[in-house]
Amino acid sequence: MNVRLRKSERILLALLAAVCTLSFTGVASVLHLKRFGLAVDGLEHGAVLKTAAVREVSVTAEDPSALDKVDVFVDDEPVLTRRDGDRLRLHGFEPVEGVHTLRARVRGASLLWLDAEIEHNFTIDNTAPSLTIDRTEAADPRTSITVRGTTSEAVLVRVGQNSAQLLDGTFEVTVPAAATVFVEARDTAGNATGRHMTVPVVRPAMRVAHLTPGEWTSPQSRQAVFAMARKGEIDTVVLDVKDEAGQVPYLSNVVLAGQIGAVSDRYDPRSAVDQLHRAGLRAVARVVPFRDPVLAKAAWHAGLRGHAAHDGALAFTNSSHPEVRGYVVALAREAASLGFDDVLLDQAGNELPASFLAEAREGVRAAGACLGVVATQGVAGVPADVDFVVQPLG
């Protein structure tokens, strides 16, 4: 009886030893194989990305030498790879739109070596979201605006620097006053659709009286204008900020105006605007943009020949020169900051560059006024980058 017991014990001990040996061997193998540590950089499991982003995807391993034995498959099809230092990059691979599976595996590794293989599902999306913007009008150039619209597949909509509230494909956001805003819809993959939207201002029709600085400072002329307003004959008074002689008839802070001798102290525009507003009248600043003999002659004599139009008489400036444009825009912005409701470009013909009008409109609207032009050849030929158009002043 004792002999059989000892044999049983020996058998049991032998079995336990065998199990322990196998377990130790398995654990040792697993510990040894963990050095593979395969990983995919630039591609999270379930990611949505554009085809171009796949160029940044790479396979890494804890032991970079193991990369020489790594095969990569997408949708079970082998993909060419190339070593790039301690990583393996996909070479010449551009997946089409849709759902895909990337699998990287150490060649010849046992199926028991779990970390010798890694798999990620991903979706390629190269289609930008749709974007429709509702027509938006501002009550006046100084008030904020609410932009609304619809989009599909977008996860983010921005209007300027503001993120819109997005719910079931519709968006809405209130932004500061602006002449134009840029609206962009972006999806998970980074595809974006964007467009500039012009924001018109609701404006009344104008019945206009134009006064020169001398007429404004004449009590008789000024009172005659106020009498016309009381009778309902006019609702707007236009005053000169820069006239066709290039003169700036008030103490302007625009540096160039002072440097070229254009400034004079013939009237106080801020006081004039206050008086007009108290009388219930709109105040409009008249700016003649490029008929400017003062600037043309000053620039020519200073050797800045590109500032002047080569018309012989040096009566006009070069409308394509950035400094000339900047001068006009600076005066227009200053007029808006002085309280004028509108800035009106006069004697400019119908050939004003659209890019200049857009620049001037942005500047004027940013300062709180609207930009208009006098149409000498009919409204049809005037570019759309203005807030209003009027007939030639009487």
Tab-separated table of C-alpha atoms in Angstrom:
chain	number	residue	atom	x	y	z
A	1	MET	CA	0.000	0.000	0.000
A	2	ASN	CA	2.807	2.408	0.885
A	3	VAL	CA	4.687	1.499	-2.300
A	4	ARG	CA	1.652	2.322	-4.524
A	5	LEU	CA	1.242	5.640	-2.732
A	6	ARG	CA	4.807	6.617	-3.398
A	7	LYS	CA	4.379	5.716	-7.096
A	8	SER	CA	1.245	7.843	-7.297
A	9	GLU	CA	3.068	10.681	-5.724
A	10	ARG	CA	5.915	10.274	-8.164
A	11	ILE	CA	3.491	10.231	-11.101
A	12	LEU	CA	1.676	13.297	-9.777
A	13	LEU	CA	4.918	15.107	-9.236
A	14	ALA	CA	6.036	14.218	-12.745
A	15	LEU	CA	2.799	15.564	-14.230
A	16	LEU	CA	3.066	18.743	-12.213
A	17	ALA	CA	6.640	19.177	-13.336
A	18	ALA	CA	5.638	18.735	-16.971
A	19	VAL	CA	2.825	21.262	-16.672
A	20	CYS	CA	5.113	23.737	-14.961
A	21	THR	CA	7.752	23.242	-17.631
A	22	LEU	CA	5.240	23.856	-20.413
A	23	SER	CA	3.796	26.852	-18.617
A	24	PHE	CA	7.228	28.309	-18.022
A	25	THR	CA	8.158	27.743	-21.646
A	26	GLY	CA	4.939	29.421	-22.819
A	27	VAL	CA	5.387	32.362	-20.494
A	28	ALA	CA	8.997	32.707	-21.513
A	29	SER	CA	7.972	32.637	-25.159
A	30	VAL	CA	5.305	35.281	-24.620
A	31	LEU	CA	7.707	37.446	-22.702
A	32	HIS	CA	10.242	37.029	-25.449
A	33	LEU	CA	7.750	37.870	-28.186
A	34	LYS	CA	6.475	41.035	-26.552
A	35	ARG	CA	9.495	42.796	-27.946
A	36	PHE	CA	7.710	43.012	-31.327
A	37	GLY	CA	5.275	45.629	-30.001
A	38	LEU	CA	3.831	46.420	-33.415
A	39	ALA	CA	2.002	49.747	-33.647
A	40	VAL	CA	0.518	51.918	-36.382
A	41	ASP	CA	1.299	55.632	-36.201
A	42	GLY	CA	-0.963	58.170	-37.878
A	43	LEU	CA	-3.944	55.846	-38.066
A	44	GLU	CA	-6.204	55.304	-35.090
A	45	HIS	CA	-8.585	52.371	-35.159
A	46	GLY	CA	-11.856	53.597	-36.689
A	47	ALA	CA	-10.271	56.790	-38.032
A	48	VAL	CA	-11.796	58.797	-40.880
A	49	LEU	CA	-9.212	60.503	-43.061
A	50	LYS	CA	-8.375	61.709	-46.558
A	51	THR	CA	-6.297	59.710	-49.019
A	52	ALA	CA	-3.462	62.220	-48.723
A	53	ALA	CA	-3.225	61.569	-44.980
A	54	VAL	CA	-2.284	57.935	-45.626
A	55	ARG	CA	1.158	59.150	-46.682
A	56	GLU	CA	1.847	59.890	-43.015
A	57	VAL	CA	0.877	56.404	-41.810
A	58	SER	CA	3.733	54.177	-40.629
A	59	VAL	CA	4.314	50.907	-38.767
A	60	THR	CA	6.695	50.783	-35.802
A	61	ALA	CA	8.019	48.082	-33.483
A	62	GLU	CA	9.678	48.052	-30.087
A	63	ASP	CA	12.594	46.326	-31.792
A	64	PRO	CA	13.073	48.173	-35.106
A	65	SER	CA	15.008	45.218	-36.541
A	66	ALA	CA	11.744	43.267	-36.576
A	67	LEU	CA	10.416	45.643	-39.243
A	68	ASP	CA	12.450	43.787	-41.870
A	69	LYS	CA	10.071	40.857	-41.367
A	70	VAL	CA	6.815	42.826	-41.299
A	71	ASP	CA	4.255	42.498	-44.083
A	72	VAL	CA	1.443	45.025	-44.489
A	73	PHE	CA	-1.941	44.275	-46.036
A	74	VAL	CA	-4.943	46.457	-46.783
A	75	ASP	CA	-8.172	44.586	-47.346
A	76	ASP	CA	-6.040	41.393	-47.458
A	77	GLU	CA	-4.017	42.717	-50.387
A	78	PRO	CA	-0.252	43.200	-49.865
A	79	VAL	CA	0.990	46.799	-49.820
A	80	LEU	CA	4.489	47.896	-50.777
A	81	THR	CA	6.498	49.367	-47.924
A	82	ARG	CA	9.861	51.046	-47.432
A	83	ARG	CA	12.054	51.495	-44.384
A	84	ASP	CA	12.352	55.042	-43.114
A	85	GLY	CA	14.659	54.881	-40.111
A	86	ASP	CA	12.889	53.116	-37.261
A	87	ARG	CA	9.565	52.936	-39.058
A	88	LEU	CA	7.976	51.297	-42.070
A	89	ARG	CA	6.062	53.525	-44.476
A	90	LEU	CA	3.463	52.592	-47.049
A	91	HIS	CA	4.851	53.150	-50.534
A	92	GLY	CA	2.717	54.306	-53.470
A	93	PHE	CA	-0.506	53.358	-51.724
A	94	GLU	CA	-3.597	55.509	-52.308
A	95	PRO	CA	-6.800	53.865	-51.104
A	96	VAL	CA	-10.134	54.780	-52.646
A	97	GLU	CA	-13.047	56.171	-50.664
A	98	GLY	CA	-14.729	53.691	-48.364
A	99	VAL	CA	-14.033	51.418	-45.391
A	100	HIS	CA	-10.710	49.549	-45.272
A	101	THR	CA	-8.725	47.278	-42.968
A	102	LEU	CA	-4.975	47.607	-42.508
A	103	ARG	CA	-3.131	44.627	-41.065
A	104	ALA	CA	0.573	44.451	-40.222
A	105	ARG	CA	2.140	41.115	-39.258
A	106	VAL	CA	5.600	39.761	-38.478
A	107	ARG	CA	6.396	37.257	-41.186
A	108	GLY	CA	6.602	33.661	-39.888
A	109	ALA	CA	5.425	34.512	-36.397
A	110	SER	CA	3.297	31.953	-34.558
A	111	LEU	CA	-0.402	32.629	-34.275
A	112	LEU	CA	0.082	32.443	-30.508
A	113	TRP	CA	2.243	35.558	-30.607
A	114	LEU	CA	-0.552	38.069	-30.250
A	115	ASP	CA	1.563	41.207	-30.459
A	116	ALA	CA	3.168	40.106	-33.717
A	117	GLU	CA	0.062	41.273	-35.599
A	118	ILE	CA	-1.987	44.451	-35.457
A	119	GLU	CA	-5.158	45.439	-37.291
A	120	HIS	CA	-6.898	48.799	-37.766
A	121	ASN	CA	-10.131	49.630	-39.555
A	122	PHE	CA	-10.311	53.055	-41.206
A	123	THR	CA	-12.451	55.035	-43.628
A	124	ILE	CA	-11.239	57.140	-46.539
A	125	ASP	CA	-13.351	60.244	-47.166
A	126	ASN	CA	-12.290	62.736	-49.844
A	127	THR	CA	-15.679	64.402	-50.288
A	128	ALA	CA	-16.129	67.894	-48.854
A	129	PRO	CA	-19.360	68.625	-46.990
A	130	SER	CA	-22.123	70.575	-48.689
A	131	LEU	CA	-22.733	74.150	-47.574
A	132	THR	CA	-25.739	76.391	-48.127
A	133	ILE	CA	-25.855	79.860	-46.565
A	134	ASP	CA	-29.120	81.700	-46.047
A	135	ARG	CA	-29.289	85.292	-47.259
A	136	THR	CA	-28.371	87.616	-44.417
A	137	GLU	CA	-28.987	91.353	-44.125
A	138	ALA	CA	-27.702	93.743	-41.494
A	139	ALA	CA	-29.975	96.356	-39.987
A	140	ASP	CA	-27.089	98.827	-40.183
A	141	PRO	CA	-23.309	98.547	-40.655
A	142	ARG	CA	-22.622	98.771	-36.927
A	143	THR	CA	-24.837	95.920	-35.688
A	144	SER	CA	-23.960	92.248	-35.369
A	145	ILE	CA	-25.370	89.751	-37.853
A	146	THR	CA	-26.755	86.244	-37.493
A	147	VAL	CA	-25.565	83.778	-40.124
A	148	ARG	CA	-27.659	80.672	-40.755
A	149	GLY	CA	-27.447	77.798	-43.195
A	150	THR	CA	-27.358	74.059	-43.752
A	151	THR	CA	-24.614	71.506	-44.311
A	152	SER	CA	-24.232	67.748	-44.644
A	153	GLU	CA	-21.510	65.569	-43.106
A	154	ALA	CA	-19.877	68.534	-41.360
A	155	VAL	CA	-18.786	68.331	-37.732
A	156	LEU	CA	-17.668	71.970	-37.500
A	157	VAL	CA	-18.880	75.209	-39.066
A	158	ARG	CA	-16.957	78.436	-38.546
A	159	VAL	CA	-18.035	81.938	-39.510
A	160	GLY	CA	-14.956	84.112	-39.364
A	161	GLN	CA	-13.365	83.292	-36.013
A	162	ASN	CA	-16.631	82.061	-34.478
A	163	SER	CA	-17.825	78.466	-34.239
A	164	ALA	CA	-21.473	78.008	-35.169
A	165	GLN	CA	-23.971	75.918	-33.264
A	166	LEU	CA	-24.577	72.831	-35.414
A	167	LEU	CA	-27.719	70.737	-34.977
A	168	ASP	CA	-29.058	68.140	-37.418
A	169	GLY	CA	-27.300	69.748	-40.354
A	170	THR	CA	-28.361	73.325	-39.637
A	171	PHE	CA	-26.121	75.992	-38.164
A	172	GLU	CA	-26.482	79.441	-36.667
A	173	VAL	CA	-24.058	81.954	-35.176
A	174	THR	CA	-24.083	85.671	-34.420
A	175	VAL	CA	-20.916	87.521	-35.408
A	176	PRO	CA	-19.710	91.142	-35.306
A	177	ALA	CA	-20.664	93.522	-38.098
A	178	ALA	CA	-18.772	92.936	-41.343
A	179	ALA	CA	-19.072	93.630	-45.059
A	180	THR	CA	-18.227	90.030	-45.910
A	181	VAL	CA	-17.811	86.918	-43.801
A	182	PHE	CA	-16.075	83.646	-44.599
A	183	VAL	CA	-18.116	80.543	-43.799
A	184	GLU	CA	-16.397	77.150	-43.679
A	185	ALA	CA	-17.828	73.675	-43.053
A	186	ARG	CA	-15.354	70.921	-42.133
A	187	ASP	CA	-15.894	67.167	-41.759
A	188	THR	CA	-14.160	64.527	-39.631
A	189	ALA	CA	-11.573	63.778	-42.312
A	190	GLY	CA	-10.626	67.446	-42.637
A	191	ASN	CA	-12.397	68.080	-45.949
A	192	ALA	CA	-13.683	71.639	-46.058
A	193	THR	CA	-16.082	73.746	-48.081
A	194	GLY	CA	-15.841	77.500	-47.673
A	195	ARG	CA	-17.156	80.611	-49.311
A	196	HIS	CA	-17.266	84.339	-48.771
A	197	MET	CA	-20.694	85.810	-48.143
A	198	THR	CA	-21.489	89.458	-48.751
A	199	VAL	CA	-23.627	91.039	-46.058
A	200	PRO	CA	-25.871	93.772	-47.483
A	201	VAL	CA	-27.247	96.517	-45.271
A	202	VAL	CA	-30.899	97.492	-45.306
A	203	ARG	CA	-30.756	101.104	-46.448
A	204	PRO	CA	-33.402	103.728	-47.170
A	205	ALA	CA	-33.590	105.537	-50.490
A	206	MET	CA	-31.842	108.916	-50.429
A	207	ARG	CA	-33.001	112.387	-51.422
A	208	VAL	CA	-29.714	114.230	-51.500
A	209	ALA	CA	-28.343	117.749	-51.208
A	210	HIS	CA	-24.602	118.236	-51.812
A	211	LEU	CA	-22.895	121.099	-49.990
A	212	THR	CA	-19.320	122.255	-50.477
A	213	PRO	CA	-17.362	123.216	-47.328
A	214	GLY	CA	-18.025	126.890	-48.078
A	215	GLU	CA	-21.746	126.276	-48.414
A	216	TRP	CA	-21.857	124.293	-45.180
A	217	THR	CA	-20.118	127.019	-43.208
A	218	SER	CA	-22.460	129.647	-44.664
A	219	PRO	CA	-25.343	130.084	-42.173
A	220	GLN	CA	-27.675	131.058	-45.002
A	221	SER	CA	-26.922	127.960	-47.094
A	222	ARG	CA	-27.033	125.684	-44.071
A	223	GLN	CA	-30.391	126.978	-42.915
A	224	ALA	CA	-31.767	126.626	-46.438
A	225	VAL	CA	-30.833	122.945	-46.367
A	226	PHE	CA	-32.497	122.436	-42.992
A	227	ALA	CA	-35.619	124.120	-44.353
A	228	MET	CA	-35.656	121.680	-47.276
A	229	ALA	CA	-35.393	118.822	-44.783
A	230	ARG	CA	-38.339	120.113	-42.758
A	231	LYS	CA	-40.415	120.194	-45.942
A	232	GLY	CA	-39.473	116.584	-46.680
A	233	GLU	CA	-37.604	117.506	-49.848
A	234	ILE	CA	-34.323	115.920	-48.722
A	235	ASP	CA	-33.234	113.398	-46.116
A	236	THR	CA	-29.470	113.282	-46.779
A	237	VAL	CA	-26.652	115.820	-46.961
A	238	VAL	CA	-23.384	115.072	-48.754
A	239	LEU	CA	-20.223	116.853	-47.556
A	240	ASP	CA	-16.747	116.751	-49.099
A	241	VAL	CA	-13.974	114.728	-47.473
A	242	LYS	CA	-11.728	114.788	-50.555
A	243	ASP	CA	-12.832	116.730	-53.606
A	244	GLU	CA	-11.890	116.636	-57.294
A	245	ALA	CA	-9.069	119.118	-56.675
A	246	GLY	CA	-7.457	116.696	-54.228
A	247	GLN	CA	-8.250	118.983	-51.297
A	248	VAL	CA	-9.089	117.557	-47.868
A	249	PRO	CA	-11.044	120.452	-46.287
A	250	TYR	CA	-10.770	119.469	-42.617
A	251	LEU	CA	-7.993	118.675	-40.132
A	252	SER	CA	-7.447	115.081	-41.227
A	253	ASN	CA	-5.253	112.685	-39.255
A	254	VAL	CA	-4.295	110.764	-42.402
A	255	VAL	CA	-0.539	111.326	-42.499
A	256	LEU	CA	-0.116	111.394	-46.274
A	257	ALA	CA	-2.790	114.071	-46.645
A	258	GLY	CA	-0.754	116.377	-44.438
A	259	GLN	CA	2.553	115.505	-46.081
A	260	ILE	CA	1.386	116.477	-49.567
A	261	GLY	CA	-0.303	119.700	-48.452
A	262	ALA	CA	-3.870	118.577	-49.109
A	263	VAL	CA	-5.252	119.458	-45.662
A	264	SER	CA	-7.045	122.697	-44.815
A	265	ASP	CA	-9.325	123.740	-41.964
A	266	ARG	CA	-12.482	124.746	-43.803
A	267	TYR	CA	-15.079	122.924	-41.677
A	268	ASP	CA	-15.411	120.533	-38.739
A	269	PRO	CA	-16.884	117.267	-40.051
A	270	ARG	CA	-17.675	115.800	-36.633
A	271	SER	CA	-19.662	118.895	-35.655
A	272	ALA	CA	-21.382	118.879	-39.046
A	273	VAL	CA	-22.406	115.242	-38.661
A	274	ASP	CA	-23.805	115.929	-35.187
A	275	GLN	CA	-25.884	118.838	-36.497
A	276	LEU	CA	-27.229	116.786	-39.381
A	277	HIS	CA	-28.166	113.891	-37.129
A	278	ARG	CA	-29.944	116.212	-34.695
A	279	ALA	CA	-31.951	117.483	-37.663
A	280	GLY	CA	-32.900	113.913	-38.581
A	281	LEU	CA	-30.690	113.851	-41.677
A	282	ARG	CA	-28.210	111.274	-42.884
A	283	ALA	CA	-24.631	112.471	-43.326
A	284	VAL	CA	-22.662	111.202	-46.315
A	285	ALA	CA	-18.945	111.782	-46.921
A	286	ARG	CA	-17.983	112.482	-50.541
A	287	VAL	CA	-14.604	111.148	-51.656
A	288	VAL	CA	-13.246	111.619	-55.178
A	289	PRO	CA	-10.816	108.685	-55.293
A	290	PHE	CA	-8.360	109.058	-58.169
A	291	ARG	CA	-8.925	112.522	-59.604
A	292	ASP	CA	-6.309	114.078	-57.358
A	293	PRO	CA	-3.844	116.636	-58.776
A	294	VAL	CA	-2.423	117.316	-55.310
A	295	LEU	CA	-1.209	113.744	-54.790
A	296	ALA	CA	-0.298	113.217	-58.451
A	297	LYS	CA	1.958	116.294	-58.595
A	298	ALA	CA	3.495	115.705	-55.158
A	299	ALA	CA	4.340	112.112	-56.054
A	300	TRP	CA	5.715	113.060	-59.475
A	301	HIS	CA	8.012	115.729	-58.078
A	302	ALA	CA	9.175	113.294	-55.385
A	303	GLY	CA	10.202	110.824	-58.084
A	304	LEU	CA	7.318	108.469	-57.336
A	305	ARG	CA	6.191	108.326	-60.950
A	306	GLY	CA	4.176	105.152	-60.401
A	307	HIS	CA	1.741	106.999	-58.149
A	308	ALA	CA	0.500	109.255	-60.954
A	309	ALA	CA	-1.490	108.447	-64.064
A	310	HIS	CA	0.518	109.566	-67.099
A	311	ASP	CA	-2.152	111.907	-68.437
A	312	GLY	CA	0.126	114.876	-69.084
A	313	ALA	CA	-1.714	117.230	-66.749
A	314	LEU	CA	-1.020	115.168	-63.615
A	315	ALA	CA	-4.684	115.421	-62.689
A	316	PHE	CA	-5.199	111.751	-61.876
A	317	THR	CA	-3.474	109.184	-59.703
A	318	ASN	CA	-2.763	105.548	-60.575
A	319	SER	CA	-5.750	103.528	-59.368
A	320	SER	CA	-3.744	100.293	-59.360
A	321	HIS	CA	-0.968	101.535	-57.060
A	322	PRO	CA	-1.346	100.131	-53.522
A	323	GLU	CA	-0.219	103.331	-51.769
A	324	VAL	CA	-2.664	105.419	-53.792
A	325	ARG	CA	-5.458	103.017	-52.941
A	326	GLY	CA	-4.394	102.991	-49.314
A	327	TYR	CA	-4.628	106.785	-49.188
A	328	VAL	CA	-8.197	106.770	-50.481
A	329	VAL	CA	-9.230	103.957	-48.144
A	330	ALA	CA	-7.635	105.724	-45.159
A	331	LEU	CA	-9.656	108.878	-45.842
A	332	ALA	CA	-12.831	106.843	-46.324
A	333	ARG	CA	-12.258	104.985	-43.050
A	334	GLU	CA	-11.581	108.248	-41.257
A	335	ALA	CA	-14.847	109.658	-42.570
A	336	ALA	CA	-16.723	106.659	-41.207
A	337	SER	CA	-14.991	107.020	-37.842
A	338	LEU	CA	-16.076	110.679	-37.731
A	339	GLY	CA	-19.699	109.517	-37.729
A	340	PHE	CA	-20.703	109.754	-41.397
A	341	ASP	CA	-23.410	107.215	-42.192
A	342	ASP	CA	-22.066	106.521	-45.679
A	343	VAL	CA	-19.010	107.164	-47.810
A	344	LEU	CA	-19.746	108.014	-51.442
A	345	LEU	CA	-17.127	107.659	-54.192
A	346	ASP	CA	-17.775	110.353	-56.785
A	347	GLN	CA	-16.313	111.150	-60.231
A	348	ALA	CA	-14.844	107.687	-60.469
A	349	GLY	CA	-16.600	106.578	-63.628
A	350	ASN	CA	-17.644	102.968	-63.999
A	351	GLU	CA	-14.088	101.693	-64.284
A	352	LEU	CA	-13.239	101.382	-60.600
A	353	PRO	CA	-11.290	98.140	-60.036
A	354	ALA	CA	-13.411	95.573	-58.221
A	355	SER	CA	-10.475	94.723	-55.964
A	356	PHE	CA	-10.230	98.362	-54.864
A	357	LEU	CA	-13.956	98.550	-54.181
A	358	ALA	CA	-13.788	95.391	-52.086
A	359	GLU	CA	-10.859	96.816	-50.100
A	360	ALA	CA	-12.588	100.152	-49.595
A	361	ARG	CA	-15.858	98.510	-48.612
A	362	GLU	CA	-14.175	96.333	-46.002
A	363	GLY	CA	-12.458	99.358	-44.507
A	364	VAL	CA	-15.545	101.547	-44.478
A	365	ARG	CA	-17.838	98.851	-43.104
A	366	ALA	CA	-15.296	97.996	-40.400
A	367	ALA	CA	-15.458	101.639	-39.310
A	368	GLY	CA	-19.265	101.553	-39.188
A	369	ALA	CA	-20.487	103.045	-42.469
A	370	CYS	CA	-21.668	101.895	-45.898
A	371	LEU	CA	-19.861	102.433	-49.205
A	372	GLY	CA	-21.591	103.771	-52.291
A	373	VAL	CA	-20.621	105.052	-55.718
A	374	VAL	CA	-21.992	107.642	-58.092
A	375	ALA	CA	-22.908	105.850	-61.319
A	376	THR	CA	-22.113	108.170	-64.200
A	377	GLN	CA	-22.967	105.627	-66.906
A	378	GLY	CA	-25.853	103.742	-65.350
A	379	VAL	CA	-26.190	101.307	-62.483
A	380	ALA	CA	-25.691	98.174	-64.586
A	381	GLY	CA	-21.970	98.712	-65.057
A	382	VAL	CA	-21.152	99.210	-61.367
A	383	PRO	CA	-19.389	96.273	-59.664
A	384	ALA	CA	-21.260	94.480	-56.906
A	385	ASP	CA	-18.681	95.328	-54.219
A	386	VAL	CA	-20.617	98.374	-52.990
A	387	ASP	CA	-23.590	98.854	-50.695
A	388	PHE	CA	-25.502	101.343	-52.817
A	389	VAL	CA	-25.432	103.333	-56.057
A	390	VAL	CA	-26.721	106.853	-56.682
A	391	GLN	CA	-27.164	109.025	-59.727
A	392	PRO	CA	-24.766	111.964	-60.323
A	393	LEU	CA	-25.045	114.663	-57.689
A	394	GLY	CA	-26.772	117.865	-58.746
